[in-house]
CSV table of C-alpha atoms in Angstrom, one decimal:
chain,number,residue,atom,x,y,z
A,21,MET,CA,0.0,0.0,0.0
A,22,LYS,CA,1.2,3.5,-0.9
A,23,LYS,CA,2.5,5.5,2.0
A,24,VAL,CA,0.5,8.6,2.9
A,25,ILE,CA,2.7,11.4,4.3
A,26,ASN,CA,1.1,14.1,6.4
A,27,ASP,CA,3.1,17.2,7.4
A,28,ILE,CA,1.5,18.8,10.5
A,29,ILE,CA,2.4,22.0,12.4
A,30,ILE,CA,1.1,22.4,15.9
A,31,VAL,CA,1.1,25.9,17.3
A,32,GLY,CA,1.4,25.5,21.1
A,33,ALA,CA,2.8,22.9,23.4
A,34,GLY,CA,0.4,22.7,26.3
A,35,ALA,CA,-2.5,20.4,27.3
A,36,SER,CA,-4.5,20.7,24.1
A,37,SER,CA,-1.4,20.0,22.0
A,38,LEU,CA,-0.5,16.9,24.1
A,39,SER,CA,-4.1,15.7,23.9
A,40,PHE,CA,-4.0,16.0,20.1
A,41,LEU,CA,-0.7,14.1,19.9
A,42,HIS,CA,-2.0,11.4,22.2
A,43,SER,CA,-5.2,10.9,20.2
A,44,LEU,CA,-3.3,10.8,16.9
A,45,ALA,CA,-0.9,8.2,18.2
A,46,ASN,CA,-3.8,6.0,19.1
A,47,LYS,CA,-5.5,6.3,15.7
A,48,VAL,CA,-2.6,6.3,13.1
A,49,LYS,CA,-2.8,3.6,10.4
A,50,SER,CA,0.1,1.5,9.4
A,51,HIS,CA,0.4,3.0,5.9
A,52,GLU,CA,0.5,6.6,7.3
A,53,ILE,CA,3.6,8.6,8.1
A,54,PHE,CA,3.3,11.8,10.1
A,55,ASN,CA,6.0,14.5,10.3
A,56,ILE,CA,5.0,16.9,13.1
A,57,ILE,CA,6.6,20.1,14.2
A,58,VAL,CA,5.4,21.6,17.6
A,59,ILE,CA,6.1,25.3,17.9
A,60,ASP,CA,5.9,27.2,21.2
A,61,LYS,CA,7.3,30.4,22.6
A,62,ASP,CA,8.5,28.5,25.7
A,63,ARG,CA,10.6,25.4,25.9
A,64,ASP,CA,8.5,24.1,28.8
A,65,TYR,CA,6.7,21.6,26.7
A,66,GLY,CA,3.6,19.8,28.0
A,67,CYS,CA,2.4,22.1,30.8
A,68,GLY,CA,1.4,25.2,28.8
A,69,ASN,CA,0.3,28.4,30.6
A,70,ALA,CA,-2.2,26.6,32.8
A,71,TYR,CA,0.2,24.3,34.5
A,72,LYS,CA,3.4,26.2,34.6
A,73,ASP,CA,5.7,26.4,37.6
A,74,ASP,CA,3.9,29.2,39.6
A,75,VAL,CA,2.5,29.7,43.1
A,76,SER,CA,1.3,26.5,44.9
A,77,THR,CA,-2.1,28.1,45.7
A,78,ASN,CA,-3.1,27.6,42.0
A,79,LEU,CA,-5.2,24.5,42.5
A,80,LEU,CA,-6.7,22.0,40.0
A,81,ASN,CA,-10.5,22.1,40.0
A,82,THR,CA,-10.6,18.3,39.4
A,83,LYS,CA,-9.8,15.7,42.0
A,84,ALA,CA,-6.4,14.0,41.7
A,85,GLY,CA,-7.9,10.6,41.2
A,86,TYR,CA,-10.0,11.8,38.2
A,87,ILE,CA,-7.7,13.9,36.1
A,88,THR,CA,-5.6,12.2,33.4
A,89,ILE,CA,-4.3,12.9,29.9
A,90,ASP,CA,-5.4,9.4,28.8
A,91,LYS,CA,-9.1,8.7,29.3
A,92,GLU,CA,-8.4,5.0,28.9
A,93,LYS,CA,-6.1,5.2,32.0
A,94,LYS,CA,-8.3,6.2,34.9
A,95,GLY,CA,-6.4,7.8,37.7
A,96,ASP,CA,-3.2,8.1,35.7
A,97,PHE,CA,-2.1,11.3,37.4
A,98,PHE,CA,-2.7,9.9,40.8
A,99,HIS,CA,-0.7,6.8,40.0
A,100,TRP,CA,2.1,9.0,38.6
A,101,LEU,CA,2.1,10.9,41.9
A,102,GLN,CA,2.6,7.7,43.9
A,103,LYS,CA,5.2,6.3,41.6
A,104,ASN,CA,7.2,9.6,41.4
A,105,GLU,CA,7.0,11.0,44.9
A,106,ASN,CA,10.8,11.4,44.9
A,107,VAL,CA,10.5,13.8,42.0
A,108,TRP,CA,8.0,16.2,43.6
A,109,ARG,CA,8.0,15.7,47.4
A,110,SER,CA,10.9,18.1,48.1
A,111,ASP,CA,8.9,21.0,46.5
A,112,TYR,CA,5.7,20.1,48.5
A,113,PRO,CA,7.0,18.6,51.8
A,114,ASP,CA,3.7,19.1,53.7
A,115,LEU,CA,1.3,18.2,50.9
A,116,GLU,CA,-1.4,15.6,51.7
A,117,VAL,CA,-2.2,13.6,48.6
A,118,SER,CA,-5.2,11.4,48.1
A,119,GLU,CA,-7.5,10.5,45.2
A,120,ASN,CA,-9.9,13.2,46.4
A,121,SER,CA,-7.3,16.0,46.8
A,122,TYR,CA,-7.4,19.2,44.8
A,123,LEU,CA,-3.7,19.6,44.1
A,124,PRO,CA,-1.4,22.5,42.9
A,125,ARG,CA,-1.6,22.9,39.2
A,126,PRO,CA,2.3,23.1,38.8
A,127,LEU,CA,2.4,19.5,40.1
A,128,PHE,CA,0.1,18.5,37.3
A,129,GLY,CA,2.4,20.4,35.0
A,130,SER,CA,5.3,18.1,36.0
A,131,TYR,CA,3.2,15.1,35.0
A,132,MET,CA,2.3,16.7,31.7
A,133,ARG,CA,6.0,17.4,30.9
A,134,GLU,CA,6.9,13.8,31.4
A,135,LYS,CA,3.9,12.7,29.2
A,136,PHE,CA,5.0,15.1,26.4
A,137,ASP,CA,8.5,13.7,26.5
A,138,ASN,CA,7.2,10.1,26.5
A,139,ILE,CA,4.9,10.7,23.5
A,140,ILE,CA,7.8,12.1,21.4
A,141,LYS,CA,9.8,8.9,22.1
A,142,ASP,CA,6.9,6.4,21.8
A,143,SER,CA,5.5,7.9,18.6
A,144,LEU,CA,8.6,6.9,16.6
A,145,SER,CA,7.5,3.3,16.5
A,146,LYS,CA,4.2,4.4,15.0
A,147,ASN,CA,5.7,6.4,12.1
A,148,ILE,CA,5.1,9.7,13.9
A,149,ARG,CA,8.1,11.9,14.0
A,150,ILE,CA,7.8,14.9,16.3
A,151,SER,CA,10.2,17.7,16.5
A,152,THR,CA,10.0,21.0,18.5
A,153,ILE,CA,10.9,24.6,17.8
A,154,LYS,CA,11.0,27.5,20.2
A,155,GLY,CA,9.6,30.6,18.6
A,156,GLU,CA,6.5,32.7,18.2
A,157,VAL,CA,4.1,32.0,15.3
A,158,VAL,CA,2.8,35.3,14.0
A,159,ASN,CA,0.8,34.2,10.9
A,160,VAL,CA,-0.6,31.3,8.9
A,161,LYS,CA,-1.2,31.7,5.2
A,162,LYS,CA,-3.2,29.3,3.0
A,163,ILE,CA,-1.3,28.6,-0.2
A,164,SER,CA,-3.7,25.9,-1.6
A,165,ASN,CA,-6.3,23.5,-0.4
A,166,LEU,CA,-3.7,21.2,1.2
A,167,LYS,CA,-0.8,23.6,1.8
A,168,TYR,CA,-0.2,26.2,4.5
A,169,ILE,CA,2.8,28.4,5.3
A,170,THR,CA,3.4,29.1,9.0
A,171,GLN,CA,5.4,32.2,9.7
A,172,LEU,CA,7.5,32.8,12.8
A,173,GLU,CA,8.6,36.1,14.3
A,174,CYS,CA,12.2,35.3,13.5
A,175,GLY,CA,11.4,35.1,9.8
A,176,LEU,CA,11.3,31.3,9.4
A,177,GLU,CA,8.6,30.0,7.2
A,178,LEU,CA,7.4,26.3,7.4
A,179,ALA,CA,5.1,24.5,4.9
A,180,SER,CA,2.6,21.9,5.9
A,181,ASN,CA,-0.6,20.1,4.9
A,182,ILE,CA,-2.3,20.8,8.2
A,183,VAL,CA,-1.9,23.5,10.9
A,184,VAL,CA,-3.4,22.8,14.4
A,185,LEU,CA,-3.9,25.8,16.6
A,186,ALA,CA,-3.4,24.6,20.2
A,187,THR,CA,-2.6,27.9,21.7
A,188,GLY,CA,-4.8,27.8,24.8
A,189,THR,CA,-5.9,31.0,26.6
A,190,SER,CA,-4.7,34.3,25.2
A,191,PHE,CA,-4.7,37.5,27.3
A,192,LEU,CA,-6.0,41.0,26.8
A,193,THR,CA,-3.9,43.3,24.6
A,194,LYS,CA,-1.1,45.1,26.5
A,195,ASP,CA,-2.6,48.3,25.2
A,196,VAL,CA,-4.7,48.4,28.4
A,197,CYS,CA,-1.5,48.9,30.4
A,198,LYS,CA,-0.4,52.0,28.5
A,199,ILE,CA,-2.3,54.4,30.7
A,200,SER,CA,-0.6,53.2,33.9
A,201,LYS,CA,2.3,50.9,35.0
A,202,ASN,CA,-0.1,49.8,37.8
A,203,ILE,CA,-2.5,48.1,35.3
A,204,PHE,CA,-1.8,44.5,34.3
A,205,ASN,CA,-3.3,42.7,31.3
A,206,SER,CA,-3.0,39.3,33.0
A,207,PRO,CA,-2.6,37.8,36.5
A,208,TYR,CA,0.2,35.5,35.4
A,209,PRO,CA,2.8,34.6,36.4
A,210,LEU,CA,1.4,35.1,39.9
A,211,LYS,CA,4.8,34.8,41.4
A,212,LYS,CA,5.7,38.1,39.7
A,213,ARG,CA,2.3,39.8,40.3
A,214,VAL,CA,2.4,39.3,44.1
A,215,GLU,CA,5.8,41.0,44.2
A,216,GLN,CA,4.5,43.9,42.2
A,217,ILE,CA,1.6,44.6,44.6
A,218,ASN,CA,2.1,46.2,48.0
A,219,LYS,CA,0.5,44.5,51.0
A,220,ASN,CA,-1.9,47.4,51.6
A,221,ASP,CA,-2.7,48.2,48.0
A,222,SER,CA,-6.4,48.4,47.0
A,223,VAL,CA,-6.8,46.0,44.0
A,224,LEU,CA,-9.4,45.8,41.3
A,225,ILE,CA,-9.6,42.4,39.6
A,226,VAL,CA,-11.6,42.7,36.3
A,227,GLY,CA,-13.1,39.2,35.8
A,228,ALA,CA,-14.6,36.6,38.1
A,229,ARG,CA,-13.6,33.2,36.8
A,230,LEU,CA,-10.8,30.8,37.8
A,231,SER,CA,-7.9,33.2,37.1
A,232,ALA,CA,-9.5,35.9,39.2
A,233,ILE,CA,-9.8,33.4,42.1
A,234,ASP,CA,-6.2,32.3,41.6
A,235,THR,CA,-5.2,36.0,41.9
A,236,ILE,CA,-7.2,36.7,45.1
A,237,ILE,CA,-5.9,33.6,46.9
A,238,ALA,CA,-2.3,34.1,45.8
A,239,LEU,CA,-2.3,37.7,47.1
A,240,LYS,CA,-3.9,36.8,50.4
A,241,GLU,CA,-1.7,33.8,51.0
A,242,ASN,CA,1.3,36.0,50.5
A,243,GLY,CA,0.3,38.5,53.2
A,244,HIS,CA,-1.8,41.0,51.3
A,245,VAL,CA,-4.2,42.8,53.6
A,246,GLY,CA,-5.6,45.5,51.4
A,247,LYS,CA,-9.2,45.5,49.9
A,248,VAL,CA,-9.6,43.4,46.8
A,249,THR,CA,-12.6,44.1,44.6
A,250,ILE,CA,-13.6,41.4,42.1
A,251,HIS,CA,-15.7,42.7,39.2
A,252,SER,CA,-18.2,40.4,37.4
A,253,ARG,CA,-19.8,42.1,34.5
A,254,SER,CA,-22.7,39.6,34.4
A,255,ARG,CA,-23.0,39.2,38.2
A,256,THR,CA,-22.1,35.5,37.9
A,257,PHE,CA,-19.5,33.6,39.9
A,258,PRO,CA,-18.2,30.0,39.5
A,259,CYS,CA,-20.2,27.3,41.3
A,260,ILE,CA,-18.5,24.9,43.8
A,261,ARG,CA,-17.7,21.4,42.8
A,262,GLY,CA,-19.8,18.7,44.5
A,263,THR,CA,-18.8,15.3,45.8
A,264,GLN,CA,-20.1,13.3,42.9
A,265,ASP,CA,-18.1,10.6,41.1
A,266,ARG,CA,-17.5,10.5,37.4
A,267,TYR,CA,-20.6,9.8,35.3
A,268,SER,CA,-20.7,8.7,31.7
A,269,ASN,CA,-23.6,10.2,29.7
A,270,GLN,CA,-25.9,7.8,27.9
A,271,PHE,CA,-27.8,10.4,25.9
A,272,LEU,CA,-25.6,13.5,25.7
A,273,ASN,CA,-23.0,11.6,23.7
A,274,ILE,CA,-22.1,11.4,20.0
A,275,ASN,CA,-23.2,7.8,19.5
A,276,PHE,CA,-26.7,8.3,20.8
A,277,ILE,CA,-27.1,11.6,18.9
A,278,GLU,CA,-26.0,10.0,15.6
A,279,GLN,CA,-27.8,6.7,16.0
A,280,ASN,CA,-31.1,8.4,16.7
A,281,ASN,CA,-30.6,11.3,14.2
A,282,VAL,CA,-31.1,13.9,16.9
A,283,LYS,CA,-31.2,17.4,15.5
A,284,ILE,CA,-29.0,19.6,17.6
A,285,ASN,CA,-30.8,22.7,18.9
A,286,PHE,CA,-31.6,24.2,22.3
A,287,GLU,CA,-34.9,22.4,22.6
A,288,ASN,CA,-33.4,19.0,21.9
A,289,LEU,CA,-30.3,19.6,24.0
A,290,LYS,CA,-32.7,20.3,27.0
A,291,MET,CA,-34.5,17.1,26.1
A,292,LEU,CA,-31.3,15.1,26.2
A,293,PHE,CA,-30.3,16.7,29.4
A,294,ASP,CA,-33.6,15.8,31.0
A,295,LYS,CA,-33.2,12.2,29.9
A,296,GLU,CA,-29.7,12.2,31.3
A,297,MET,CA,-30.9,13.6,34.6
A,298,GLU,CA,-33.6,10.9,34.9
A,299,ASN,CA,-31.0,8.2,34.2
A,300,TYR,CA,-28.6,9.6,36.7
A,301,LEU,CA,-31.2,9.8,39.5
A,302,LYS,CA,-32.3,6.2,38.7
A,303,LYS,CA,-28.7,4.9,38.9
A,304,ASN,CA,-28.0,6.8,42.1
A,305,SER,CA,-31.4,6.2,43.9
A,306,ASP,CA,-29.6,5.0,47.0
A,307,VAL,CA,-27.3,8.1,47.2
A,308,GLU,CA,-28.3,11.3,49.1
A,309,LEU,CA,-27.9,14.0,46.5
A,310,SER,CA,-27.8,17.8,46.7
A,311,ALA,CA,-31.4,19.2,47.0
A,312,GLU,CA,-31.4,21.6,44.1
A,313,SER,CA,-32.9,22.1,40.7
A,314,PHE,CA,-31.0,22.6,37.5
A,315,ASP,CA,-31.3,26.3,36.7
A,316,ILE,CA,-28.8,27.9,34.3
A,317,LYS,CA,-29.1,31.1,36.2
A,318,ASN,CA,-28.5,29.7,39.7
A,319,CYS,CA,-24.9,31.2,39.6
A,320,ILE,CA,-26.1,34.9,39.8
A,321,VAL,CA,-24.7,36.6,42.9
A,322,ASN,CA,-26.9,39.0,45.0
A,323,ASN,CA,-25.0,38.7,48.2
A,324,PHE,CA,-21.5,37.3,47.8
A,325,LYS,CA,-21.1,35.6,51.1
A,326,GLU,CA,-24.6,34.2,51.1
A,327,TYR,CA,-24.0,32.8,47.6
A,328,LEU,CA,-20.8,31.1,48.6
A,329,MET,CA,-22.4,29.7,51.8
A,330,LEU,CA,-25.3,28.2,49.8
A,331,GLU,CA,-22.9,26.8,47.2
A,332,LEU,CA,-20.9,25.1,50.0
A,333,GLU,CA,-24.1,23.5,51.3
A,334,MET,CA,-25.1,22.3,47.9
A,335,ALA,CA,-21.5,21.1,47.2
A,336,SER,CA,-21.3,19.0,50.4
A,337,LYS,CA,-23.2,16.2,48.4
A,338,PRO,CA,-23.2,14.9,44.8
A,339,ARG,CA,-24.6,17.5,42.3
A,340,PRO,CA,-26.2,15.5,39.4
A,341,TRP,CA,-26.2,18.4,37.0
A,342,GLN,CA,-22.4,18.9,37.4
A,343,ALA,CA,-21.7,15.2,36.8
A,344,ILE,CA,-23.7,15.4,33.5
A,345,LEU,CA,-22.2,18.7,32.3
A,346,TYR,CA,-18.6,17.7,33.0
A,347,ASP,CA,-19.0,14.6,30.9
A,348,THR,CA,-20.0,16.8,27.9
A,349,ASN,CA,-16.6,18.5,27.8
A,350,SER,CA,-15.4,16.1,25.1
A,351,ILE,CA,-18.3,16.8,22.8
A,352,LEU,CA,-18.6,20.6,23.1
A,353,SER,CA,-17.0,21.4,19.8
A,354,TYR,CA,-19.2,18.7,18.1
A,355,ILE,CA,-22.3,20.2,19.6
A,356,TRP,CA,-21.3,23.8,18.7
A,357,ASN,CA,-20.7,22.9,15.1
A,358,LEU,CA,-24.2,21.4,14.7
A,359,LEU,CA,-26.0,24.4,16.2
A,360,ASN,CA,-27.3,26.9,13.7
A,361,GLU,CA,-25.9,30.4,13.5
A,362,ASP,CA,-28.8,32.1,15.1
A,363,GLU,CA,-28.7,29.8,18.2
A,364,ARG,CA,-24.9,30.3,18.4
A,365,LYS,CA,-25.4,34.1,18.6
A,366,ILE,CA,-28.1,33.7,21.2
A,367,PHE,CA,-25.9,31.5,23.3
A,368,MET,CA,-22.9,33.9,23.1
A,369,LYS,CA,-25.1,36.9,23.9
A,370,GLN,CA,-27.5,35.5,26.6
A,371,HIS,CA,-26.1,32.3,28.1
A,372,LEU,CA,-22.3,32.2,27.9
A,373,SER,CA,-21.5,33.8,31.2
A,374,TYR,CA,-24.0,31.5,33.1
A,375,ALA,CA,-22.8,28.4,31.3
A,376,MET,CA,-19.1,29.2,32.1
A,377,ALA,CA,-19.9,29.8,35.8
A,378,MET,CA,-21.6,26.4,36.0
A,379,ARG,CA,-19.1,24.4,33.9
A,380,VAL,CA,-15.9,25.7,35.4
A,381,SER,CA,-16.3,25.1,39.2
A,382,ILE,CA,-14.0,25.7,42.2
A,383,PRO,CA,-13.0,23.4,45.0
A,384,SER,CA,-14.7,24.0,48.4
A,385,ILE,CA,-11.4,24.8,50.0
A,386,ASN,CA,-11.1,27.9,47.8
A,387,ALA,CA,-14.6,29.0,48.6
A,388,LYS,CA,-13.9,28.8,52.3
A,389,LYS,CA,-10.9,31.0,51.9
A,390,LEU,CA,-13.0,33.6,50.0
A,391,ILE,CA,-15.5,33.6,52.8
A,392,ASP,CA,-12.7,34.3,55.3
A,393,TYR,CA,-11.5,37.2,53.2
A,394,ILE,CA,-15.0,38.6,53.1
A,395,ASP,CA,-15.3,38.3,56.9
A,396,ARG,CA,-12.1,40.2,57.2
A,397,ASP,CA,-13.5,43.0,55.0
A,398,GLU,CA,-10.7,42.3,52.5
A,399,LEU,CA,-12.9,41.1,49.6
A,400,GLU,CA,-16.0,42.3,47.8
A,401,LEU,CA,-17.8,41.6,44.5
A,402,THR,CA,-19.2,44.2,42.1
A,403,SER,CA,-21.0,43.8,38.8
A,404,GLY,CA,-22.2,45.8,35.8
A,405,SER,CA,-20.2,48.0,33.6
A,406,CYS,CA,-16.5,48.8,34.2
A,407,VAL,CA,-14.5,51.8,32.8
A,408,VAL,CA,-10.9,52.2,33.9
A,409,THR,CA,-9.2,55.6,33.7
A,410,THR,CA,-6.3,57.2,35.6
A,411,ALA,CA,-5.9,60.0,38.1
A,412,ASP,CA,-3.1,61.7,40.0
A,413,ASN,CA,-3.9,59.7,43.2
A,414,GLY,CA,-4.5,56.3,41.6
A,415,ILE,CA,-6.5,54.4,39.0
A,416,THR,CA,-10.1,55.7,38.9
A,417,CYS,CA,-12.7,53.2,37.8
A,418,LEU,CA,-16.4,53.6,37.1
A,419,LEU,CA,-18.0,50.4,38.3
A,420,ASP,CA,-21.7,50.3,37.2
A,421,GLY,CA,-21.6,54.1,37.3
A,422,ASN,CA,-20.0,54.4,40.8
A,423,GLU,CA,-16.5,56.0,40.9
A,424,LYS,CA,-13.8,54.1,42.9
A,425,THR,CA,-10.1,54.5,43.1
A,426,PHE,CA,-7.6,51.7,43.2
A,427,ASN,CA,-3.8,51.3,43.5
A,428,LYS,CA,-3.6,48.4,41.1
A,429,VAL,CA,-5.9,46.9,38.4
A,430,ILE,CA,-5.5,43.3,37.1
A,431,TYR,CA,-7.4,42.0,34.1
A,432,ALA,CA,-8.4,38.4,34.7
A,433,THR,CA,-10.9,38.1,31.9
A,434,GLY,CA,-9.6,35.0,30.0
A,435,SER,CA,-9.4,35.0,26.2
A,436,PRO,CA,-11.1,38.0,24.7
A,437,ARG,CA,-14.2,37.3,22.6
A,438,ASP,CA,-13.0,39.9,20.1
A,439,LEU,CA,-9.7,38.7,18.6
A,440,THR,CA,-8.6,42.3,17.9
A,441,SER,CA,-8.4,42.7,21.7
A,442,SER,CA,-6.1,39.8,22.1
A,443,ASP,CA,-2.3,40.1,22.9
A,444,SER,CA,-1.7,37.4,20.3
A,445,ILE,CA,-0.2,38.7,17.0
A,446,LEU,CA,-1.2,35.4,15.4
A,447,PHE,CA,-4.8,35.9,16.2
A,448,LYS,CA,-4.9,39.5,15.0
A,449,ASN,CA,-3.3,38.5,11.7
A,450,LEU,CA,-5.7,35.5,11.3
A,451,ASN,CA,-8.6,37.7,12.0
A,452,GLU,CA,-7.7,39.8,9.0
A,453,SER,CA,-7.0,36.8,6.7
A,454,GLU,CA,-9.2,34.6,4.5
A,455,ILE,CA,-8.6,31.6,6.8
A,456,THR,CA,-11.1,32.8,9.4
């Protein structure tokens, strides 16, 4: 049989890149040859921005016994921890590790680095040759239907049949920092940020998802005593992860959808969810579950402390809706591509903030810390519009029309929806090209 040669360039060397390589290695056919180049701005392959060596207060939001790079190897990370304690114990001498622990993200990064190295070695036997380049990709140009040119900042140009963008989260453009050296376009690396902020500084954190929570806890765990204001434009805040075990969806999965010719729209997704909930409750009839209904707007904050207290109560038991939603992670892109354009626009405009607050949860240990900061009058949450300007005595911000002054402002908003607002040169160039 004729050999089929595929030249692939992967932009980014973090978790999504590793996941792609792992999946490819398991599916490659004997007559196929793959020449792959992985390009990243950093030589820290495998961990990406999410799991870099940073402050130990950056916690995983998944239990150690559940998280893995290989879905066929349940508990792979936890087994790696047990086998390689000599590698990490000196960095975490007091860390208690169990299958139910929420562990520091840099520790998972060490696991990911080893997995990345292993896949490069193991793939050779499967006709997959992987090489790496340190550099920043600034553009991708389409030459023909099966030919692309990837351009690097250094001037190097590489041709390939396929380009995979595995860049992870981008940050807000650094233009937001031009008006003051005390405004930061990203919380990371937090090791650096905590050194740049005085202990008594008043701090505004724009954004209210996981990176914002990382920032609050990193500051407070490093002795910060000033007031921190976290601003949620939509008045939503992440839910707290319950005690439920993993659950495999029977209806909200690709096989059921395709075998039953289910048309994907909001109405049918709700129908599949209801069937899934009924099945979950039947399978767990002997388990005491959290007494709550599934409401996509149950993550709206009226009183910050009361919200967290109620969430802690709900999260003390298994939360069925979380178990179902978490198992949809692998099919999100599949579902999105089947929605019509009108429903996509409705979701982005009306439901995205609520969906993100429910899908990306926090461990209860972090919620308890936030309550402690509130009780010490060192943390508050605001919502609505946010306009940041400067003044002689600090950074003046209009928060839902109310003027407040801060010593420091940190944007923790995640990837901008508008690519022109991203700090990525690549995204800005792609946004102007025919590829997008």
